[in-house]
């Protein structure tokens, strides 16, 4: 153990690293020892669960210089919270106590070290990812684990592989070819039901964020038999990863990525750096930009599924899981018009995924474009007898096959959205007009210690510092259809502020006023937040 560790981690840095909302994320040069140690931990987790475990090397939408890691549990979901704690402990252990830290975990979890261990490893396109994934592989070998190195894959592809392996092929074949075949066959079957499927309607502009998603879209393309005609931008051939492009840029800046050539009314989408997020958008004829975020995606998919369930005569409860960031208009539309159950959780895929598991069918999406649908496989057992029911059941079955139930997946979500739009003969404008977003604004505030802010009610209320929530409530009261909340970020050292209201001006002023309240009451540092112009 010592020898390999010295090779990989001769200079563990003194930074305190935390396994956060979506794993470790920091400057790539601080991560070699963490990667090696997570290779060790993954083999322990594999022995504990007697299953294959995944390790993905990526920092998603962060700048190219950063990197990170996510651990994937047996069904393809995020690693269980108690093991996030072990990950943090192990990443920060001093070199001399590493062996005893490992022994502690082995004892606490009563792990039988003579069990076989199997770990799947994948990585994104960052320059540092190859070196860092080698450190993971070394860690796995060091504890005698078997390795399957998938090399360059999207995060959701690795989640999918892990799920396939642990369900012994029931979910699909654990190869890239298997993934493309499963998705493309389902897509082609679904689009046979399309209305007026002209070349114009089949056209989609895709912003690959100069990352792994772009490479994988190219691989998928051939299997789609021109049923989807993707025009790829930011394919990594010259631009920098996530720089002025990608889903995060588009959502936060509320404008198109650079490097894309959009005609009026053309349907466009952006992936993030590891292709587990997607947002759609278009420019209308007067040049104004329209964003269709995770809330619009959840609405489109849940509406479609609800109709199919009714047609197939299946009485199942469908719910949409959102976070506090969901636009108020989307929640209102889903509850009042669609009459579906809406549930709100804390930010972070693992919370939404967990909440969605409680329903017959759980559609979960964060406004930022992370999401998928769970539990659809239950349908496979329910064969309908009447013809029109059979037709709906067949559509459901193909939709199930198109959805990556292990985690949110930009490629799979894109194909689901494209299939639904094709089947309904719907344009992007028609989809957009299902409801109108309330104007909103997101800001950040720097404070000395963001842990001063503690929240409750799925992050919608601040319980500390005392008096902050009362101030927010008083500010919100001044505006029509207004709502605001604050929460400490789980990925950066700052506090996030969200406000929405009937007009953009009110949303902007409210967001600024709430930022000031945070600054004054929660230990703001640096310059006082300035009003938006
Ligand atoms: C991570 C989460 C994402 C969440 C974001 C919030 C995963 C895979 N990713 O990127 O779901 O929206 O963090 O960041 O869980 P914040 O805490 O800094 O606002
Ligand atoms: Mg991502």
XYZ file of C-alpha atoms and ligand atoms in Angstrom:
553
model
C 0.000 0.000 0.000
C 2.684 2.462 1.058
C 4.704 2.231 -2.146
C 1.924 3.085 -4.577
C 0.610 5.712 -2.263
C 3.954 7.467 -2.164
C 4.057 7.457 -5.965
C 0.610 8.991 -6.285
C 0.338 11.226 -3.327
C 3.747 12.368 -2.330
C 2.407 15.847 -1.621
C -1.085 15.698 -0.245
C -2.123 19.304 0.128
C -3.280 20.697 3.453
C -6.630 21.910 2.164
C -9.670 20.505 3.916
C -11.670 18.799 1.186
C -15.292 17.854 1.597
C -17.296 15.283 -0.330
C -20.009 17.819 -1.177
C -23.330 17.884 -3.024
C -21.838 16.104 -6.011
C -18.545 14.683 -4.766
C -15.135 16.339 -4.557
C -14.419 19.361 -6.695
C -11.375 21.617 -6.649
C -8.277 22.644 -8.597
C -6.990 19.537 -10.381
C -3.490 19.841 -8.961
C -4.784 19.210 -5.428
C -6.483 15.963 -6.249
C -3.935 13.201 -6.977
C -3.941 11.765 -3.474
C -7.729 12.090 -3.204
C -8.192 10.087 -6.405
C -5.908 7.319 -5.213
C -7.690 7.136 -1.867
C -11.102 7.050 -3.543
C -9.851 4.085 -5.565
C -9.148 2.398 -2.235
C -12.540 3.400 -0.832
C -14.424 2.214 -3.926
C -12.979 -1.305 -3.514
C -14.147 -1.320 0.114
C -17.604 -0.160 -0.937
C -17.654 -2.871 -3.588
C -16.773 -5.557 -1.034
C -19.342 -4.171 1.387
C -22.161 -4.188 -1.175
C -20.901 -7.290 -3.044
C -21.495 -5.231 -6.196
C -19.691 -3.182 -8.799
C -19.078 0.449 -7.790
C -18.401 3.365 -10.164
C -15.865 6.164 -9.921
C -16.272 9.101 -12.302
C -13.498 11.649 -12.690
C -15.087 14.988 -13.616
C -15.793 18.492 -12.343
C -18.922 18.880 -14.467
C -19.573 22.564 -15.288
C -16.561 23.907 -13.344
C -13.695 25.550 -15.260
C -11.333 23.310 -17.196
C -8.549 23.698 -14.585
C -10.707 22.062 -11.891
C -11.431 18.413 -11.488
C -13.398 16.187 -9.174
C -14.831 12.790 -8.490
C -18.203 11.130 -7.940
C -18.758 7.690 -6.407
C -21.578 5.613 -7.869
C -23.524 3.053 -5.822
C -24.768 -0.345 -7.125
C -28.047 0.766 -8.745
C -26.285 3.630 -10.480
C -27.317 6.178 -7.867
C -25.076 8.560 -5.890
C -23.138 6.950 -3.051
C -25.027 6.650 0.235
C -24.494 9.578 2.726
C -22.632 7.578 5.418
C -19.961 6.718 2.855
C -19.693 10.366 1.808
C -18.443 10.834 5.363
C -15.795 8.119 4.905
C -14.764 9.759 1.637
C -14.181 13.072 3.418
C -12.285 11.407 6.275
C -10.063 9.412 3.951
C -9.361 12.342 1.616
C -8.152 14.451 4.543
C -6.288 11.806 6.572
C -2.595 12.481 7.208
C -0.325 10.125 5.304
C 0.823 8.324 8.481
C -2.718 7.450 9.547
C -4.084 6.406 6.158
C -3.748 2.684 6.888
C -5.461 2.976 10.240
C -8.223 5.131 8.699
C -8.828 2.323 6.184
C -8.803 -0.296 8.928
C -11.385 1.716 10.865
C -13.764 1.665 7.920
C -13.171 -2.059 7.354
C -13.969 -2.783 11.006
C -16.937 -0.438 11.301
C -18.535 -1.841 8.166
C -17.394 -5.429 8.894
C -15.952 -5.759 5.417
C -14.640 -9.148 4.397
C -11.412 -8.375 2.574
C -11.364 -11.759 0.864
C -14.541 -10.862 -1.107
C -13.891 -9.936 -4.727
C -14.160 -6.253 -5.566
C -15.069 -4.647 -8.887
C -14.827 -0.979 -9.834
C -15.846 0.775 -13.077
C -13.918 3.960 -13.831
C -14.711 6.745 -16.303
C -13.458 10.252 -17.016
C -14.349 13.471 -18.815
C -12.224 15.345 -21.374
C -10.282 17.644 -18.996
C -6.511 17.599 -19.572
C -5.991 16.390 -15.972
C -8.573 13.601 -16.123
C -6.361 10.882 -17.576
C -3.702 11.304 -14.901
C -6.286 11.481 -12.135
C -8.214 8.452 -13.323
C -4.911 6.534 -13.379
C -4.559 7.420 -9.688
C -8.031 5.937 -9.058
C -7.063 2.773 -10.960
C -3.872 2.483 -8.886
C -5.914 2.740 -5.701
C -8.271 -0.019 -6.846
C -5.383 -2.315 -7.856
C -3.647 -1.628 -4.588
C -6.492 -3.259 -2.654
C -6.847 -6.082 -5.174
C -9.996 -4.858 -6.912
C -10.915 -5.763 -10.489
C -11.001 -2.807 -12.843
C -12.982 -1.887 -15.871
C -11.685 1.359 -17.299
C -14.287 2.912 -19.641
C -11.988 5.821 -20.451
C -13.877 8.795 -21.901
C -17.582 8.564 -21.000
C -20.286 10.952 -19.810
C -21.150 10.764 -16.106
C -24.611 9.247 -16.825
C -23.059 6.644 -19.127
C -20.932 5.390 -16.243
C -23.986 5.360 -13.924
C -25.766 3.311 -16.591
C -22.885 0.796 -16.885
C -22.860 0.237 -13.124
C -26.603 -0.372 -13.065
C -26.415 -2.754 -16.036
C -23.657 -4.789 -14.406
C -25.375 -5.076 -11.032
C -28.725 -6.035 -12.531
C -26.970 -8.720 -14.600
C -28.023 -7.300 -17.944
C -31.732 -6.771 -17.083
C -31.296 -3.029 -17.457
C -29.138 -3.249 -20.582
C -25.662 -4.200 -21.769
C -22.769 -2.558 -19.960
C -20.992 -1.279 -23.067
C -21.182 2.020 -24.934
C -22.624 0.126 -27.880
C -25.276 -1.315 -25.569
C -26.149 2.164 -24.333
C -26.443 3.638 -27.842
C -28.465 0.692 -29.101
C -30.953 0.751 -26.237
C -31.571 4.487 -26.576
C -31.617 4.698 -30.350
C -33.938 1.710 -30.844
C -36.441 3.198 -28.398
C -36.140 6.599 -30.069
C -36.721 5.215 -33.565
C -39.740 3.209 -32.374
C -41.229 6.290 -30.690
C -40.703 8.639 -33.617
C -42.655 6.245 -35.873
C -45.638 7.839 -34.116
C -44.540 11.350 -35.039
C -46.854 13.846 -36.713
C -45.457 15.718 -39.751
C -41.930 14.636 -39.025
C -40.296 16.919 -41.568
C -36.563 17.556 -41.830
C -37.155 20.961 -40.243
C -38.718 19.353 -37.227
C -35.943 16.802 -36.957
C -33.314 19.519 -36.769
C -31.751 20.323 -33.400
C -28.775 22.550 -32.623
C -26.643 21.050 -29.858
C -24.061 22.937 -27.777
C -21.657 20.287 -26.467
C -19.932 22.685 -23.982
C -16.628 21.622 -25.596
C -16.818 18.528 -23.447
C -17.471 14.812 -23.311
C -21.134 15.178 -24.361
C -20.036 16.426 -27.762
C -17.881 13.338 -28.386
C -20.668 11.001 -27.326
C -23.327 12.735 -29.429
C -21.094 12.067 -32.444
C -20.952 8.367 -31.540
C -24.722 8.182 -31.067
C -25.565 10.038 -34.272
C -25.042 7.111 -36.631
C -27.497 4.916 -34.679
C -30.359 7.431 -34.999
C -30.838 6.843 -38.749
C -31.412 10.549 -39.399
C -34.563 10.554 -37.257
C -32.814 13.324 -35.353
C -30.576 15.692 -37.278
C -28.218 17.228 -34.787
C -26.010 20.153 -35.699
C -23.203 20.149 -33.180
C -21.543 23.340 -31.879
C -18.778 23.699 -29.292
C -17.619 20.180 -30.046
C -14.241 20.634 -28.349
C -12.265 20.917 -31.576
C -11.014 24.370 -30.616
C -12.944 25.970 -27.724
C -12.297 25.565 -24.032
C -14.484 23.330 -21.841
C -17.516 25.180 -20.383
C -16.058 28.529 -21.410
C -18.873 30.889 -22.500
C -20.932 27.828 -23.371
C -22.739 24.860 -21.868
C -25.940 24.444 -19.848
C -24.718 26.291 -16.767
C -23.621 29.345 -18.740
C -26.911 29.488 -20.655
C -29.059 29.054 -17.531
C -27.183 31.512 -15.337
C -26.538 34.162 -18.007
C -29.965 33.646 -19.619
C -28.393 33.987 -23.052
C -27.197 31.727 -25.886
C -23.717 30.188 -25.718
C -20.979 31.624 -27.872
C -20.147 29.690 -30.997
C -23.732 28.746 -31.908
C -25.454 29.959 -35.014
C -29.180 30.186 -34.201
C -31.846 31.060 -36.742
C -35.166 32.490 -35.484
C -37.352 29.783 -33.936
C -34.679 27.078 -34.200
C -34.663 24.556 -31.367
C -31.351 24.500 -29.476
C -30.026 22.724 -26.422
C -26.895 22.878 -24.257
C -25.209 20.109 -22.258
C -22.968 20.738 -19.278
C -19.339 19.565 -19.045
C -20.125 15.946 -18.093
C -23.487 15.742 -19.895
C -25.771 15.155 -16.928
C -27.625 18.447 -17.422
C -29.535 19.910 -20.345
C -31.462 23.097 -21.085
C -33.324 24.106 -24.256
C -33.767 27.571 -25.789
C -34.581 29.529 -28.948
C -34.575 33.062 -30.297
C -37.880 34.357 -31.557
C -38.288 36.417 -34.734
C -37.614 39.712 -32.937
C -34.369 38.272 -31.577
C -35.426 37.810 -27.956
C -34.058 34.799 -26.154
C -36.297 32.154 -24.539
C -34.965 29.577 -22.098
C -36.720 26.253 -21.460
C -35.155 25.010 -18.241
C -35.556 21.925 -16.067
C -39.024 23.061 -14.945
C -40.288 23.270 -18.529
C -38.714 19.871 -19.239
C -40.407 18.297 -16.196
C -43.733 19.776 -17.294
C -43.418 18.463 -20.862
C -42.445 14.965 -19.764
C -44.939 14.631 -16.910
C -47.812 15.897 -19.063
C -46.942 13.359 -21.765
C -46.634 10.505 -19.262
C -49.880 11.411 -17.541
C -51.764 11.261 -20.839
C -50.217 7.924 -21.764
C -51.102 6.462 -18.372
C -54.715 7.488 -18.824
C -54.807 6.072 -22.347
C -53.247 2.816 -21.172
C -55.810 2.617 -18.366
C -53.155 2.604 -15.680
C -54.073 4.190 -12.392
C -50.673 5.196 -11.061
C -49.636 8.202 -9.016
C -47.367 10.571 -10.899
C -45.400 13.199 -9.005
C -42.968 15.925 -9.966
C -40.084 16.604 -7.591
C -38.593 20.106 -7.666
C -36.376 22.334 -5.513
C -36.920 25.836 -4.136
C -35.462 27.134 -7.432
C -38.443 25.866 -9.445
C -40.221 28.778 -11.044
C -43.480 29.557 -9.204
C -45.398 29.388 -12.490
C -44.272 25.810 -13.084
C -45.374 24.675 -9.634
C -48.721 26.397 -10.051
C -49.279 24.886 -13.501
C -48.412 21.377 -12.320
C -50.588 21.550 -9.211
C -53.581 23.543 -10.434
C -53.874 22.622 -14.115
C -52.137 19.260 -14.433
C -53.264 18.081 -10.999
C -50.073 16.188 -10.329
C -48.470 15.909 -6.917
C -45.547 18.307 -6.518
C -42.890 17.712 -3.906
C -39.994 20.033 -2.980
C -36.577 18.892 -1.727
C -33.198 20.365 -0.943
C -30.873 21.193 -3.836
C -28.733 18.323 -5.191
C -29.624 15.350 -7.372
C -29.380 12.839 -4.539
C -32.204 14.559 -2.625
C -34.518 14.712 -5.631
C -33.714 11.133 -6.641
C -34.514 9.889 -3.155
C -37.813 11.811 -3.006
C -38.871 10.615 -6.472
C -38.456 6.982 -5.393
C -41.459 7.347 -3.078
C -43.986 7.660 -5.919
C -45.320 5.216 -8.541
C -43.701 7.482 -11.091
C -41.391 10.261 -9.959
C -40.361 12.897 -12.490
C -37.571 14.962 -10.966
C -35.800 17.987 -12.395
C -33.813 20.828 -10.930
C -34.457 24.140 -12.681
C -30.825 23.994 -13.857
C -31.578 20.952 -16.030
C -30.555 17.931 -13.900
C -33.213 15.253 -13.917
C -34.893 12.042 -15.004
C -37.903 9.791 -14.363
C -37.995 6.870 -11.919
C -39.903 3.620 -11.478
C -41.235 3.302 -14.963
C -40.153 -0.321 -15.264
C -43.195 -1.308 -13.188
C -45.210 -0.893 -16.392
C -43.505 -3.678 -18.183
C -45.546 -6.146 -16.180
C -48.798 -4.386 -17.023
C -49.836 -5.590 -20.438
C -52.984 -3.921 -21.697
C -55.587 -5.960 -23.576
C -57.632 -3.426 -25.566
C -56.066 -2.078 -28.787
C -55.848 1.633 -27.986
C -54.545 0.688 -24.566
C -51.990 -1.542 -26.234
C -50.804 1.361 -28.341
C -50.330 3.595 -25.292
C -48.633 0.747 -23.422
C -46.204 0.291 -26.314
C -45.371 4.007 -26.282
C -44.789 3.780 -22.545
C -42.527 0.798 -22.946
C -40.348 2.573 -25.491
C -40.311 5.713 -23.347
C -39.073 3.620 -20.422
C -36.234 2.311 -22.545
C -35.286 5.822 -23.564
C -34.954 7.092 -19.998
C -31.771 6.675 -17.982
C -33.237 5.829 -14.592
C -29.862 5.665 -12.900
C -29.417 9.443 -13.044
C -30.212 12.575 -15.049
C -28.652 12.222 -18.500
C -28.437 15.028 -21.070
C -28.344 12.612 -24.033
C -31.267 10.514 -22.814
C -33.283 13.590 -21.721
C -32.662 15.180 -25.127
C -33.987 12.085 -26.914
C -37.066 11.925 -24.651
C -37.846 15.606 -25.276
C -37.296 15.233 -29.028
C -39.550 12.159 -29.132
C -42.332 13.858 -27.160
C -42.210 16.978 -29.364
C -42.277 14.778 -32.490
C -45.171 12.608 -31.277
C -47.184 15.683 -30.357
C -46.172 17.598 -33.474
C -45.203 20.425 -31.155
C -42.820 23.302 -31.877
C -40.441 24.680 -29.286
C -42.582 27.829 -29.082
C -45.702 25.762 -28.355
C -43.832 23.900 -25.640
C -42.603 27.217 -24.203
C -46.115 28.639 -24.075
C -47.455 25.907 -21.734
C -46.897 28.466 -18.989
C -44.997 31.752 -18.642
C -42.079 31.880 -16.212
C -42.207 34.479 -13.475
C -39.252 36.879 -13.858
C -36.505 35.918 -11.419
C -33.023 36.811 -10.323
C -30.219 34.863 -8.658
C -27.415 36.611 -6.780
C -24.591 35.568 -4.479
C -23.286 37.142 -1.277
C -19.890 36.567 0.308
C -19.989 36.025 4.060
C -17.328 35.131 6.634
C -18.895 31.734 7.370
C -21.766 30.505 5.260
C -22.613 27.875 7.865
C -24.181 30.733 9.837
C -27.179 30.262 7.591
C -29.189 27.198 8.402
C -32.339 26.434 6.440
C -35.518 24.391 6.836
C -38.545 23.469 4.727
C -36.466 22.287 1.748
C -34.260 25.391 1.940
C -37.231 27.728 1.589
C -36.807 29.256 5.061
C -33.719 30.431 6.935
C -33.808 29.391 10.599
C -30.509 31.107 11.478
C -29.324 33.798 11.919
C -32.271 34.928 14.034
C -34.393 37.566 12.353
C -33.167 36.990 8.793
C -36.282 35.132 7.687
C -38.533 37.828 9.201
C -36.668 40.440 7.181
C -37.018 38.378 3.996
C -40.751 37.905 4.665
C -41.203 41.651 5.118
C -39.362 42.392 1.864
C -41.312 39.779 -0.117
C -44.618 41.306 1.074
C -43.854 44.515 -0.795
C -44.168 42.865 -4.222
C -46.821 41.003 -6.194
C -46.452 37.264 -6.805
C -43.108 37.477 -5.032
C -41.024 34.813 -3.348
C -37.430 34.777 -2.130
C -35.080 32.483 -0.248
C -31.408 32.232 0.714
C -29.223 29.149 1.156
C -25.537 28.417 1.671
C -24.019 26.948 -1.506
C -22.958 23.306 -1.321
C -20.247 23.763 -3.945
C -18.787 27.245 -3.396
C -17.942 29.424 -0.419
C -20.876 31.805 -0.685
C -24.575 32.326 -0.006
C -27.092 32.120 -2.850
C -30.097 34.416 -3.109
C -33.155 33.720 -5.257
C -36.054 36.081 -5.878
C -38.993 36.043 -8.245
C -41.832 38.492 -8.766
C -44.408 39.673 -11.270
C -41.952 41.933 -13.091
C -38.226 41.676 -13.768
C -37.691 45.017 -12.082
C -39.350 43.824 -8.862
C -37.423 40.519 -8.950
C -34.149 42.441 -9.349
C -34.888 44.916 -6.562
C -36.122 42.176 -4.239
C -33.007 40.039 -4.892
C -30.836 43.040 -4.081
C -32.746 43.868 -0.891
C -32.511 40.265 0.282
C -28.761 40.281 -0.500
C -28.365 43.326 1.713
C -30.262 41.606 4.525
C -27.877 38.616 4.232
C -24.874 40.915 4.120
C -25.918 42.786 7.274
C -27.316 39.919 9.317
C -25.118 36.963 8.299
C -21.642 38.464 8.427
C -21.138 39.781 4.905
C -17.545 40.423 3.834
C -16.086 42.713 1.186
C -18.103 45.284 -0.678
C -21.798 45.764 0.091
C -24.073 44.253 -2.610
C -24.868 46.896 -5.229
C -28.285 47.339 -6.852
C -28.696 45.821 -10.324
C -28.778 48.350 -13.114
C -24.213 20.238 -7.779
C -25.376 19.294 -7.912
C -26.557 19.999 -8.520
C -26.913 21.240 -7.732
C -25.700 22.124 -7.553
C -26.016 23.211 -6.557
C -25.381 16.924 -8.453
C -24.969 15.871 -9.423
N -25.035 18.160 -8.762
O -23.734 20.634 -9.029
O -27.629 19.110 -8.529
O -27.916 21.961 -8.377
O -24.634 21.349 -7.036
O -24.891 23.974 -6.301
O -25.985 16.647 -7.431
P -24.856 25.015 -5.115
O -25.086 24.262 -3.829
O -23.524 25.647 -5.209
O -25.959 26.001 -5.370
Mg -22.807 17.911 -14.540
